[in-house]
């Protein structure tokens, strides 16, 4: 059942409309829980599009196993998705920095407020993001330390490789996840893959986790697959950042999500014009490479990689 969430008239004599697909169980027993999947907040993040499609495909064929309502929001920023733009076109605005919005504000703020109002009826929400076009991320859940006690147990069901509990920053207070968690809707933020691409294996991994979580919440009665045990990081000192010391072309030498030793070269920056190797980039400690540069052109200071130290302790 396709439903309109919120809409706004635009100057070009068109309407900006946010839609969701509501999938109902065949049999209604009492007051069913509502499980929401949202994605497309950033128009260049497409990993969630595959997840929405697969979720629709599986649920439509197995509604008899559904014990609750599933709401699927594939594009919170449809203008961004249509134009391959990270933010909202015309406004040059990151949509995930204006929540919870304002019904009396600009068009973008009004749309954001309508989205929060609709999602406020949910019992649980999963907010799916990809990385940008520059970095590849392993499937992970990112949680503010303020909500970790509540959310980490749920995140363990999502079949991700890594749960990153980080310090709350001021900018996070204007995200959709923060707004929903603040009003009592438990919301997990998933990051995986790379911008402008679909990584099917990551999508399938998350789909297995979503059904596992829905089963845990009593919304899904069908079979579920066993999920992996994620590594959990709560200490900010365990996250090591490697940045480019020079501009050039980055050439990766260590596969993503592999163990590295202190001093091991994870890649190098080269100069195509004269053949020089400008810099070799060693790992700062033993750990696992969970973020790696995807787009090879780098400037001085560009983020190249993130490494999780002491994964055994985590």
PDB file of C-alpha atoms in Angstrom:
ATOM      1  CA  UNK A   1       0.000   0.000   0.000  1.00  0.00           C
ATOM      2  CA  UNK A   2       1.723   3.174  -1.214  1.00  0.00           C
ATOM      3  CA  UNK A   3       1.042   6.112   1.095  1.00  0.00           C
ATOM      4  CA  UNK A   4       1.978   9.783   0.950  1.00  0.00           C
ATOM      5  CA  UNK A   5       3.990  10.856   3.979  1.00  0.00           C
ATOM      6  CA  UNK A   6       4.333  14.581   3.317  1.00  0.00           C
ATOM      7  CA  UNK A   7       4.365  16.849   0.275  1.00  0.00           C
ATOM      8  CA  UNK A   8       5.163  20.426  -0.630  1.00  0.00           C
ATOM      9  CA  UNK A   9       4.503  22.534  -3.701  1.00  0.00           C
ATOM     10  CA  UNK A  10       7.620  23.663  -5.583  1.00  0.00           C
ATOM     11  CA  UNK A  11       8.161  26.842  -7.635  1.00  0.00           C
ATOM     12  CA  UNK A  12       8.385  24.820 -10.889  1.00  0.00           C
ATOM     13  CA  UNK A  13       4.697  23.871 -10.667  1.00  0.00           C
ATOM     14  CA  UNK A  14       5.479  20.395  -9.337  1.00  0.00           C
ATOM     15  CA  UNK A  15       5.083  18.772  -5.959  1.00  0.00           C
ATOM     16  CA  UNK A  16       7.813  17.241  -3.829  1.00  0.00           C
ATOM     17  CA  UNK A  17       6.249  14.081  -2.409  1.00  0.00           C
ATOM     18  CA  UNK A  18       7.737  11.664   0.127  1.00  0.00           C
ATOM     19  CA  UNK A  19       6.153   8.212  -0.071  1.00  0.00           C
ATOM     20  CA  UNK A  20       6.326   4.955   1.816  1.00  0.00           C
ATOM     21  CA  UNK A  21       5.125   1.436   1.148  1.00  0.00           C
ATOM     22  CA  UNK A  22       3.143  -0.025   4.035  1.00  0.00           C
ATOM     23  CA  UNK A  23       3.056  -3.821   4.132  1.00  0.00           C
ATOM     24  CA  UNK A  24       0.363  -5.247   6.384  1.00  0.00           C
ATOM     25  CA  UNK A  25       0.083  -8.732   7.868  1.00  0.00           C
ATOM     26  CA  UNK A  26      -2.653 -10.980   6.495  1.00  0.00           C
ATOM     27  CA  UNK A  27      -4.106 -11.381   9.973  1.00  0.00           C
ATOM     28  CA  UNK A  28      -4.362  -8.519  12.425  1.00  0.00           C
ATOM     29  CA  UNK A  29      -3.986  -9.573  16.050  1.00  0.00           C
ATOM     30  CA  UNK A  30      -4.336  -6.769  18.576  1.00  0.00           C
ATOM     31  CA  UNK A  31      -2.340  -3.601  17.960  1.00  0.00           C
ATOM     32  CA  UNK A  32       0.493  -4.546  15.580  1.00  0.00           C
ATOM     33  CA  UNK A  33       3.979  -3.106  16.007  1.00  0.00           C
ATOM     34  CA  UNK A  34       5.328  -0.847  13.256  1.00  0.00           C
ATOM     35  CA  UNK A  35       8.839  -1.512  11.952  1.00  0.00           C
ATOM     36  CA  UNK A  36      10.254   1.201   9.660  1.00  0.00           C
ATOM     37  CA  UNK A  37      13.120   1.115   7.174  1.00  0.00           C
ATOM     38  CA  UNK A  38      14.325   4.492   5.890  1.00  0.00           C
ATOM     39  CA  UNK A  39      17.019   5.404   3.385  1.00  0.00           C
ATOM     40  CA  UNK A  40      17.782   7.898   0.638  1.00  0.00           C
ATOM     41  CA  UNK A  41      18.406  10.827   2.983  1.00  0.00           C
ATOM     42  CA  UNK A  42      21.557  11.486   0.960  1.00  0.00           C
ATOM     43  CA  UNK A  43      20.914  11.282  -2.767  1.00  0.00           C
ATOM     44  CA  UNK A  44      24.295   9.724  -3.589  1.00  0.00           C
ATOM     45  CA  UNK A  45      23.852   6.834  -1.134  1.00  0.00           C
ATOM     46  CA  UNK A  46      22.180   3.982  -3.004  1.00  0.00           C
ATOM     47  CA  UNK A  47      22.991   0.875  -0.947  1.00  0.00           C
ATOM     48  CA  UNK A  48      19.620   1.148   0.797  1.00  0.00           C
ATOM     49  CA  UNK A  49      17.732   1.012  -2.512  1.00  0.00           C
ATOM     50  CA  UNK A  50      18.666  -2.646  -2.935  1.00  0.00           C
ATOM     51  CA  UNK A  51      17.632  -3.416   0.641  1.00  0.00           C
ATOM     52  CA  UNK A  52      14.225  -1.764   0.142  1.00  0.00           C
ATOM     53  CA  UNK A  53      13.628  -3.718  -3.066  1.00  0.00           C
ATOM     54  CA  UNK A  54      14.581  -7.061  -1.503  1.00  0.00           C
ATOM     55  CA  UNK A  55      12.547  -6.356   1.615  1.00  0.00           C
ATOM     56  CA  UNK A  56       9.483  -5.580  -0.513  1.00  0.00           C
ATOM     57  CA  UNK A  57      10.048  -8.695  -2.614  1.00  0.00           C
ATOM     58  CA  UNK A  58      10.347 -11.052   0.371  1.00  0.00           C
ATOM     59  CA  UNK A  59       7.529  -9.558   2.439  1.00  0.00           C
ATOM     60  CA  UNK A  60       5.033  -9.408  -0.428  1.00  0.00           C
ATOM     61  CA  UNK A  61       5.588 -13.116  -1.021  1.00  0.00           C
ATOM     62  CA  UNK A  62       5.377 -14.036   2.681  1.00  0.00           C
ATOM     63  CA  UNK A  63       2.747 -11.811   4.272  1.00  0.00           C
ATOM     64  CA  UNK A  64       1.370 -14.832   6.112  1.00  0.00           C
ATOM     65  CA  UNK A  65       4.570 -14.822   8.198  1.00  0.00           C
ATOM     66  CA  UNK A  66       4.273 -11.150   9.069  1.00  0.00           C
ATOM     67  CA  UNK A  67       3.003 -10.324  12.555  1.00  0.00           C
ATOM     68  CA  UNK A  68       3.347  -6.555  12.370  1.00  0.00           C
ATOM     69  CA  UNK A  69       3.421  -3.612   9.979  1.00  0.00           C
ATOM     70  CA  UNK A  70       6.519  -2.819   7.923  1.00  0.00           C
ATOM     71  CA  UNK A  71       6.878   0.699   6.507  1.00  0.00           C
ATOM     72  CA  UNK A  72       9.511   1.135   3.787  1.00  0.00           C
ATOM     73  CA  UNK A  73      10.711   4.657   2.944  1.00  0.00           C
ATOM     74  CA  UNK A  74      13.163   4.306   0.014  1.00  0.00           C
ATOM     75  CA  UNK A  75      13.783   8.011  -0.658  1.00  0.00           C
ATOM     76  CA  UNK A  76      13.549  10.663   2.041  1.00  0.00           C
ATOM     77  CA  UNK A  77      15.366  12.977  -0.383  1.00  0.00           C
ATOM     78  CA  UNK A  78      13.871  12.050  -3.786  1.00  0.00           C
ATOM     79  CA  UNK A  79      15.240  15.169  -5.483  1.00  0.00           C
ATOM     80  CA  UNK A  80      18.738  14.201  -4.367  1.00  0.00           C
ATOM     81  CA  UNK A  81      18.321  10.607  -5.563  1.00  0.00           C
ATOM     82  CA  UNK A  82      16.982  11.765  -8.947  1.00  0.00           C
ATOM     83  CA  UNK A  83      19.863  14.193  -9.500  1.00  0.00           C
ATOM     84  CA  UNK A  84      22.630  12.100  -7.857  1.00  0.00           C
ATOM     85  CA  UNK A  85      23.133  14.911  -5.366  1.00  0.00           C
ATOM     86  CA  UNK A  86      24.089  14.251  -1.758  1.00  0.00           C
ATOM     87  CA  UNK A  87      22.044  17.134  -0.359  1.00  0.00           C
ATOM     88  CA  UNK A  88      18.767  18.718  -1.357  1.00  0.00           C
ATOM     89  CA  UNK A  89      19.162  20.373  -4.789  1.00  0.00           C
ATOM     90  CA  UNK A  90      18.600  24.140  -4.970  1.00  0.00           C
ATOM     91  CA  UNK A  91      19.082  24.436  -1.202  1.00  0.00           C
ATOM     92  CA  UNK A  92      22.649  23.021  -1.187  1.00  0.00           C
ATOM     93  CA  UNK A  93      21.604  21.492   2.122  1.00  0.00           C
ATOM     94  CA  UNK A  94      22.431  18.225   3.876  1.00  0.00           C
ATOM     95  CA  UNK A  95      18.991  16.881   4.793  1.00  0.00           C
ATOM     96  CA  UNK A  96      20.406  14.939   7.729  1.00  0.00           C
ATOM     97  CA  UNK A  97      21.345  18.215   9.389  1.00  0.00           C
ATOM     98  CA  UNK A  98      17.860  19.775   9.604  1.00  0.00           C
ATOM     99  CA  UNK A  99      15.871  17.272  11.663  1.00  0.00           C
ATOM    100  CA  UNK A 100      13.453  17.389  13.448  1.00  0.00           C
ATOM    101  CA  UNK A 101      12.463  20.129  11.045  1.00  0.00           C
ATOM    102  CA  UNK A 102       9.864  22.871  11.426  1.00  0.00           C
ATOM    103  CA  UNK A 103       6.321  22.918  10.045  1.00  0.00           C
ATOM    104  CA  UNK A 104       6.592  26.713   9.804  1.00  0.00           C
ATOM    105  CA  UNK A 105      10.074  26.727   8.287  1.00  0.00           C
ATOM    106  CA  UNK A 106      11.442  26.446   4.753  1.00  0.00           C
ATOM    107  CA  UNK A 107      10.292  23.725   2.372  1.00  0.00           C
ATOM    108  CA  UNK A 108      13.127  21.421   3.475  1.00  0.00           C
ATOM    109  CA  UNK A 109      12.350  21.964   7.169  1.00  0.00           C
ATOM    110  CA  UNK A 110       8.640  21.390   6.547  1.00  0.00           C
ATOM    111  CA  UNK A 111       9.373  18.094   4.761  1.00  0.00           C
ATOM    112  CA  UNK A 112      11.711  17.013   7.574  1.00  0.00           C
ATOM    113  CA  UNK A 113       9.035  17.755  10.177  1.00  0.00           C
ATOM    114  CA  UNK A 114       6.483  15.701   8.226  1.00  0.00           C
ATOM    115  CA  UNK A 115       8.884  12.745   8.041  1.00  0.00           C
ATOM    116  CA  UNK A 116       9.539  12.829  11.798  1.00  0.00           C
ATOM    117  CA  UNK A 117       5.818  13.080  12.524  1.00  0.00           C
ATOM    118  CA  UNK A 118       5.090  10.019  10.401  1.00  0.00           C
ATOM    119  CA  UNK A 119       7.983   7.981  11.806  1.00  0.00           C
ATOM    120  CA  UNK A 120       7.055   8.915  15.383  1.00  0.00           C
ATOM    121  CA  UNK A 121       4.347   6.230  15.207  1.00  0.00           C
ATOM    122  CA  UNK A 122       6.983   3.518  14.654  1.00  0.00           C
ATOM    123  CA  UNK A 123       8.031   1.029  17.311  1.00  0.00           C
ATOM    124  CA  UNK A 124      11.464   0.628  15.736  1.00  0.00           C
ATOM    125  CA  UNK A 125      13.424   2.198  12.876  1.00  0.00           C
ATOM    126  CA  UNK A 126      16.516   1.280  10.858  1.00  0.00           C
ATOM    127  CA  UNK A 127      18.130   4.210   9.021  1.00  0.00           C
ATOM    128  CA  UNK A 128      20.327   2.921   6.165  1.00  0.00           C
ATOM    129  CA  UNK A 129      23.224   4.967   4.810  1.00  0.00           C
ATOM    130  CA  UNK A 130      26.132   4.286   2.490  1.00  0.00           C
ATOM    131  CA  UNK A 131      29.486   5.950   2.627  1.00  0.00           C
ATOM    132  CA  UNK A 132      30.251   8.806   0.229  1.00  0.00           C
ATOM    133  CA  UNK A 133      31.963   8.264  -3.144  1.00  0.00           C
ATOM    134  CA  UNK A 134      35.397   8.532  -1.533  1.00  0.00           C
ATOM    135  CA  UNK A 135      35.351   5.747   1.067  1.00  0.00           C
ATOM    136  CA  UNK A 136      34.185   2.142   1.384  1.00  0.00           C
ATOM    137  CA  UNK A 137      32.755   1.044   4.730  1.00  0.00           C
ATOM    138  CA  UNK A 138      32.244  -2.458   6.096  1.00  0.00           C
ATOM    139  CA  UNK A 139      28.610  -3.042   7.220  1.00  0.00           C
ATOM    140  CA  UNK A 140      28.391  -1.387  10.615  1.00  0.00           C
ATOM    141  CA  UNK A 141      26.029   0.268  13.068  1.00  0.00           C
ATOM    142  CA  UNK A 142      27.024   3.630  14.507  1.00  0.00           C
ATOM    143  CA  UNK A 143      25.559   4.525  17.880  1.00  0.00           C
ATOM    144  CA  UNK A 144      25.918   7.570  20.090  1.00  0.00           C
ATOM    145  CA  UNK A 145      27.237   6.679  23.533  1.00  0.00           C
ATOM    146  CA  UNK A 146      24.133   8.376  24.990  1.00  0.00           C
ATOM    147  CA  UNK A 147      21.903   5.680  23.490  1.00  0.00           C
ATOM    148  CA  UNK A 148      24.318   2.734  23.574  1.00  0.00           C
ATOM    149  CA  UNK A 149      22.757   0.979  26.569  1.00  0.00           C
ATOM    150  CA  UNK A 150      19.410   0.746  24.760  1.00  0.00           C
ATOM    151  CA  UNK A 151      20.560   0.260  21.171  1.00  0.00           C
ATOM    152  CA  UNK A 152      23.593  -2.065  21.294  1.00  0.00           C
ATOM    153  CA  UNK A 153      21.501  -5.151  22.199  1.00  0.00           C
ATOM    154  CA  UNK A 154      19.290  -4.494  19.151  1.00  0.00           C
ATOM    155  CA  UNK A 155      22.282  -3.814  16.902  1.00  0.00           C
ATOM    156  CA  UNK A 156      23.690  -7.255  17.669  1.00  0.00           C
ATOM    157  CA  UNK A 157      20.756  -8.756  15.740  1.00  0.00           C
ATOM    158  CA  UNK A 158      21.456  -6.821  12.522  1.00  0.00           C
ATOM    159  CA  UNK A 159      24.183  -9.108  11.136  1.00  0.00           C
ATOM    160  CA  UNK A 160      26.739  -6.305  10.785  1.00  0.00           C
ATOM    161  CA  UNK A 161      30.471  -6.786  11.221  1.00  0.00           C
ATOM    162  CA  UNK A 162      31.098  -3.835  13.485  1.00  0.00           C
ATOM    163  CA  UNK A 163      29.257  -1.705  16.054  1.00  0.00           C
ATOM    164  CA  UNK A 164      30.909   1.663  16.607  1.00  0.00           C
ATOM    165  CA  UNK A 165      29.842   3.474  19.776  1.00  0.00           C
ATOM    166  CA  UNK A 166      31.103   7.031  19.506  1.00  0.00           C
ATOM    167  CA  UNK A 167      30.907  10.272  21.427  1.00  0.00           C
ATOM    168  CA  UNK A 168      27.921  12.448  20.608  1.00  0.00           C
ATOM    169  CA  UNK A 169      28.793  15.507  18.557  1.00  0.00           C
ATOM    170  CA  UNK A 170      26.658  18.633  18.301  1.00  0.00           C
ATOM    171  CA  UNK A 171      25.983  17.991  14.604  1.00  0.00           C
ATOM    172  CA  UNK A 172      24.446  14.598  15.431  1.00  0.00           C
ATOM    173  CA  UNK A 173      21.620  16.357  17.260  1.00  0.00           C
ATOM    174  CA  UNK A 174      20.201  17.444  13.905  1.00  0.00           C
ATOM    175  CA  UNK A 175      20.090  13.949  12.381  1.00  0.00           C
ATOM    176  CA  UNK A 176      16.996  11.846  11.848  1.00  0.00           C
ATOM    177  CA  UNK A 177      18.266   9.097  14.153  1.00  0.00           C
ATOM    178  CA  UNK A 178      18.885  11.503  17.034  1.00  0.00           C
ATOM    179  CA  UNK A 179      15.450  13.085  16.591  1.00  0.00           C
ATOM    180  CA  UNK A 180      13.692   9.713  16.642  1.00  0.00           C
ATOM    181  CA  UNK A 181      15.693   8.318  19.557  1.00  0.00           C
ATOM    182  CA  UNK A 182      14.914  11.519  21.469  1.00  0.00           C
ATOM    183  CA  UNK A 183      11.160  10.912  21.168  1.00  0.00           C
ATOM    184  CA  UNK A 184      11.364   7.258  22.145  1.00  0.00           C
ATOM    185  CA  UNK A 185      11.607   5.522  18.765  1.00  0.00           C
ATOM    186  CA  UNK A 186      14.674   3.233  18.935  1.00  0.00           C
ATOM    187  CA  UNK A 187      16.632   3.927  15.739  1.00  0.00           C
ATOM    188  CA  UNK A 188      19.776   2.243  14.446  1.00  0.00           C
ATOM    189  CA  UNK A 189      22.010   3.889  11.851  1.00  0.00           C
ATOM    190  CA  UNK A 190      23.620   1.480   9.388  1.00  0.00           C
ATOM    191  CA  UNK A 191      26.623   2.520   7.275  1.00  0.00           C
ATOM    192  CA  UNK A 192      27.881   0.221   4.529  1.00  0.00           C
ATOM    193  CA  UNK A 193      29.423   0.167   1.084  1.00  0.00           C
ATOM    194  CA  UNK A 194      30.294   3.181  -1.025  1.00  0.00           C
ATOM    195  CA  UNK A 195      28.460   6.124  -2.568  1.00  0.00           C
ATOM    196  CA  UNK A 196      26.754   5.864  -5.970  1.00  0.00           C
ATOM    197  CA  UNK A 197      27.034   2.068  -5.969  1.00  0.00           C
ATOM    198  CA  UNK A 198      25.088  -0.984  -4.826  1.00  0.00           C
ATOM    199  CA  UNK A 199      27.039  -3.757  -3.105  1.00  0.00           C
ATOM    200  CA  UNK A 200      24.668  -6.729  -3.296  1.00  0.00           C
ATOM    201  CA  UNK A 201      26.550  -8.889  -0.801  1.00  0.00           C
ATOM    202  CA  UNK A 202      26.276  -6.145   1.822  1.00  0.00           C
ATOM    203  CA  UNK A 203      22.594  -5.705   1.016  1.00  0.00           C
ATOM    204  CA  UNK A 204      21.914  -9.423   1.445  1.00  0.00           C
ATOM    205  CA  UNK A 205      23.895  -9.453   4.688  1.00  0.00           C
ATOM    206  CA  UNK A 206      21.754  -6.634   6.081  1.00  0.00           C
ATOM    207  CA  UNK A 207      18.506  -8.215   4.852  1.00  0.00           C
ATOM    208  CA  UNK A 208      19.314 -11.321   6.915  1.00  0.00           C
ATOM    209  CA  UNK A 209      19.907  -9.065   9.895  1.00  0.00           C
ATOM    210  CA  UNK A 210      16.686  -7.101   9.423  1.00  0.00           C
ATOM    211  CA  UNK A 211      14.605 -10.278   9.453  1.00  0.00           C
ATOM    212  CA  UNK A 212      16.524 -11.487  12.502  1.00  0.00           C
ATOM    213  CA  UNK A 213      15.755  -8.212  14.297  1.00  0.00           C
ATOM    214  CA  UNK A 214      12.105  -8.312  13.240  1.00  0.00           C
ATOM    215  CA  UNK A 215      11.871 -11.861  14.587  1.00  0.00           C
ATOM    216  CA  UNK A 216      13.394 -10.696  17.884  1.00  0.00           C
ATOM    217  CA  UNK A 217      10.772  -7.920  18.046  1.00  0.00           C
ATOM    218  CA  UNK A 218       7.935 -10.363  17.327  1.00  0.00           C
ATOM    219  CA  UNK A 219       7.134  -8.872  13.920  1.00  0.00           C
ATOM    220  CA  UNK A 220       8.331 -11.798  11.762  1.00  0.00           C
ATOM    221  CA  UNK A 221       7.278 -15.424  12.232  1.00  0.00           C
ATOM    222  CA  UNK A 222       9.301 -16.940   9.409  1.00  0.00           C
ATOM    223  CA  UNK A 223      12.681 -18.614   9.544  1.00  0.00           C
ATOM    224  CA  UNK A 224      15.774 -16.486  10.027  1.00  0.00           C
ATOM    225  CA  UNK A 225      19.437 -17.096   9.366  1.00  0.00           C
ATOM    226  CA  UNK A 226      22.086 -17.145  12.041  1.00  0.00           C
ATOM    227  CA  UNK A 227      23.767 -13.758  12.286  1.00  0.00           C
ATOM    228  CA  UNK A 228      27.415 -12.966  12.865  1.00  0.00           C
ATOM    229  CA  UNK A 229      28.780 -11.725  16.166  1.00  0.00           C
ATOM    230  CA  UNK A 230      29.862  -8.108  15.615  1.00  0.00           C
ATOM    231  CA  UNK A 231      32.992  -6.494  16.970  1.00  0.00           C
ATOM    232  CA  UNK A 232      31.987  -3.676  19.333  1.00  0.00           C
ATOM    233  CA  UNK A 233      34.150  -0.605  19.890  1.00  0.00           C
ATOM    234  CA  UNK A 234      33.410   1.800  22.732  1.00  0.00           C
ATOM    235  CA  UNK A 235      36.867   3.347  23.233  1.00  0.00           C
ATOM    236  CA  UNK A 236      37.679   6.266  20.893  1.00  0.00           C
ATOM    237  CA  UNK A 237      41.385   5.478  21.252  1.00  0.00           C
ATOM    238  CA  UNK A 238      40.779   2.203  19.419  1.00  0.00           C
ATOM    239  CA  UNK A 239      39.978   4.026  16.155  1.00  0.00           C
ATOM    240  CA  UNK A 240      43.076   5.037  14.192  1.00  0.00           C
ATOM    241  CA  UNK A 241      42.860   7.466  11.274  1.00  0.00           C
ATOM    242  CA  UNK A 242      45.291   7.495   8.367  1.00  0.00           C
ATOM    243  CA  UNK A 243      45.375  10.666   6.280  1.00  0.00           C
ATOM    244  CA  UNK A 244      47.214  11.492   3.088  1.00  0.00           C
ATOM    245  CA  UNK A 245      50.497  13.376   3.689  1.00  0.00           C
ATOM    246  CA  UNK A 246      50.606  14.492   0.039  1.00  0.00           C
ATOM    247  CA  UNK A 247      48.384  14.953  -3.005  1.00  0.00           C
ATOM    248  CA  UNK A 248      48.427  12.299  -5.718  1.00  0.00           C
ATOM    249  CA  UNK A 249      46.889   8.946  -6.671  1.00  0.00           C
ATOM    250  CA  UNK A 250      46.235   6.442  -3.881  1.00  0.00           C
ATOM    251  CA  UNK A 251      46.933   2.780  -4.661  1.00  0.00           C
ATOM    252  CA  UNK A 252      45.533   0.309  -2.136  1.00  0.00           C
ATOM    253  CA  UNK A 253      47.661  -2.688  -1.116  1.00  0.00           C
ATOM    254  CA  UNK A 254      45.624  -4.318   1.681  1.00  0.00           C
ATOM    255  CA  UNK A 255      42.101  -5.707   1.133  1.00  0.00           C
ATOM    256  CA  UNK A 256      39.209  -4.186   3.038  1.00  0.00           C
ATOM    257  CA  UNK A 257      38.286  -5.743   6.423  1.00  0.00           C
ATOM    258  CA  UNK A 258      41.617  -7.533   6.768  1.00  0.00           C
ATOM    259  CA  UNK A 259      44.006  -7.627   9.696  1.00  0.00           C
ATOM    260  CA  UNK A 260      47.085  -5.441   9.472  1.00  0.00           C
ATOM    261  CA  UNK A 261      50.273  -5.308  11.509  1.00  0.00           C
ATOM    262  CA  UNK A 262      51.901  -2.192  12.870  1.00  0.00           C
ATOM    263  CA  UNK A 263      54.115  -0.760  10.154  1.00  0.00           C
ATOM    264  CA  UNK A 264      52.460  -2.760   7.357  1.00  0.00           C
ATOM    265  CA  UNK A 265      51.982  -0.680   4.203  1.00  0.00           C
ATOM    266  CA  UNK A 266      48.272  -0.364   3.426  1.00  0.00           C
ATOM    267  CA  UNK A 267      48.842   1.698   0.291  1.00  0.00           C
ATOM    268  CA  UNK A 268      50.941   4.343  -1.361  1.00  0.00           C
ATOM    269  CA  UNK A 269      50.479   7.715  -2.996  1.00  0.00           C
ATOM    270  CA  UNK A 270      52.098   8.042  -6.406  1.00  0.00           C
ATOM    271  CA  UNK A 271      52.763  10.789  -8.965  1.00  0.00           C
ATOM    272  CA  UNK A 272      51.602   9.643 -12.438  1.00  0.00           C
ATOM    273  CA  UNK A 273      53.514  12.391 -14.254  1.00  0.00           C
ATOM    274  CA  UNK A 274      57.034  11.398 -13.244  1.00  0.00           C
ATOM    275  CA  UNK A 275      56.570   7.947 -11.683  1.00  0.00           C
ATOM    276  CA  UNK A 276      57.543   8.910  -8.149  1.00  0.00           C
ATOM    277  CA  UNK A 277      56.166   7.250  -5.034  1.00  0.00           C
ATOM    278  CA  UNK A 278      55.296  10.271  -2.932  1.00  0.00           C
ATOM    279  CA  UNK A 279      54.459   8.391   0.237  1.00  0.00           C
ATOM    280  CA  UNK A 280      53.959   4.916   1.625  1.00  0.00           C
ATOM    281  CA  UNK A 281      51.232   4.684   4.264  1.00  0.00           C
ATOM    282  CA  UNK A 282      51.968   2.312   7.168  1.00  0.00           C
ATOM    283  CA  UNK A 283      49.450   1.101   9.714  1.00  0.00           C
ATOM    284  CA  UNK A 284      49.926   2.840  13.049  1.00  0.00           C
ATOM    285  CA  UNK A 285      49.174  -0.326  15.025  1.00  0.00           C
ATOM    286  CA  UNK A 286      47.876  -3.880  14.777  1.00  0.00           C
ATOM    287  CA  UNK A 287      44.191  -3.992  13.927  1.00  0.00           C
ATOM    288  CA  UNK A 288      41.522  -4.401  11.258  1.00  0.00           C
ATOM    289  CA  UNK A 289      41.066  -2.136   8.255  1.00  0.00           C
ATOM    290  CA  UNK A 290      37.358  -1.205   8.357  1.00  0.00           C
ATOM    291  CA  UNK A 291      37.389   1.938   6.188  1.00  0.00           C
ATOM    292  CA  UNK A 292      39.438   2.324   3.016  1.00  0.00           C
ATOM    293  CA  UNK A 293      39.765   5.005   0.347  1.00  0.00           C
ATOM    294  CA  UNK A 294      37.701   4.158  -2.745  1.00  0.00           C
ATOM    295  CA  UNK A 295      38.226   7.247  -4.890  1.00  0.00           C
ATOM    296  CA  UNK A 296      41.946   7.269  -5.778  1.00  0.00           C
ATOM    297  CA  UNK A 297      42.569  10.998  -6.265  1.00  0.00           C
ATOM    298  CA  UNK A 298      43.624  12.454  -2.911  1.00  0.00           C
ATOM    299  CA  UNK A 299      44.712  15.799  -1.539  1.00  0.00           C
ATOM    300  CA  UNK A 300      46.928  16.425   1.441  1.00  0.00           C
ATOM    301  CA  UNK A 301      44.871  15.558   4.522  1.00  0.00           C
ATOM    302  CA  UNK A 302      42.338  13.329   2.714  1.00  0.00           C
ATOM    303  CA  UNK A 303      41.102  10.422   4.826  1.00  0.00           C
ATOM    304  CA  UNK A 304      42.683   7.214   3.535  1.00  0.00           C
ATOM    305  CA  UNK A 305      41.678   4.596   6.097  1.00  0.00           C
ATOM    306  CA  UNK A 306      40.351   3.823   9.552  1.00  0.00           C
ATOM    307  CA  UNK A 307      41.801   0.964  11.562  1.00  0.00           C
ATOM    308  CA  UNK A 308      40.241  -0.668  14.612  1.00  0.00           C
ATOM    309  CA  UNK A 309      42.926  -1.429  17.204  1.00  0.00           C
ATOM    310  CA  UNK A 310      42.720  -4.333  19.645  1.00  0.00           C
ATOM    311  CA  UNK A 311      39.730  -6.047  17.968  1.00  0.00           C
ATOM    312  CA  UNK A 312      40.128  -9.078  20.246  1.00  0.00           C
ATOM    313  CA  UNK A 313      39.605  -6.901  23.326  1.00  0.00           C
ATOM    314  CA  UNK A 314      36.637  -5.170  21.699  1.00  0.00           C
TER     315      UNK A 314
END
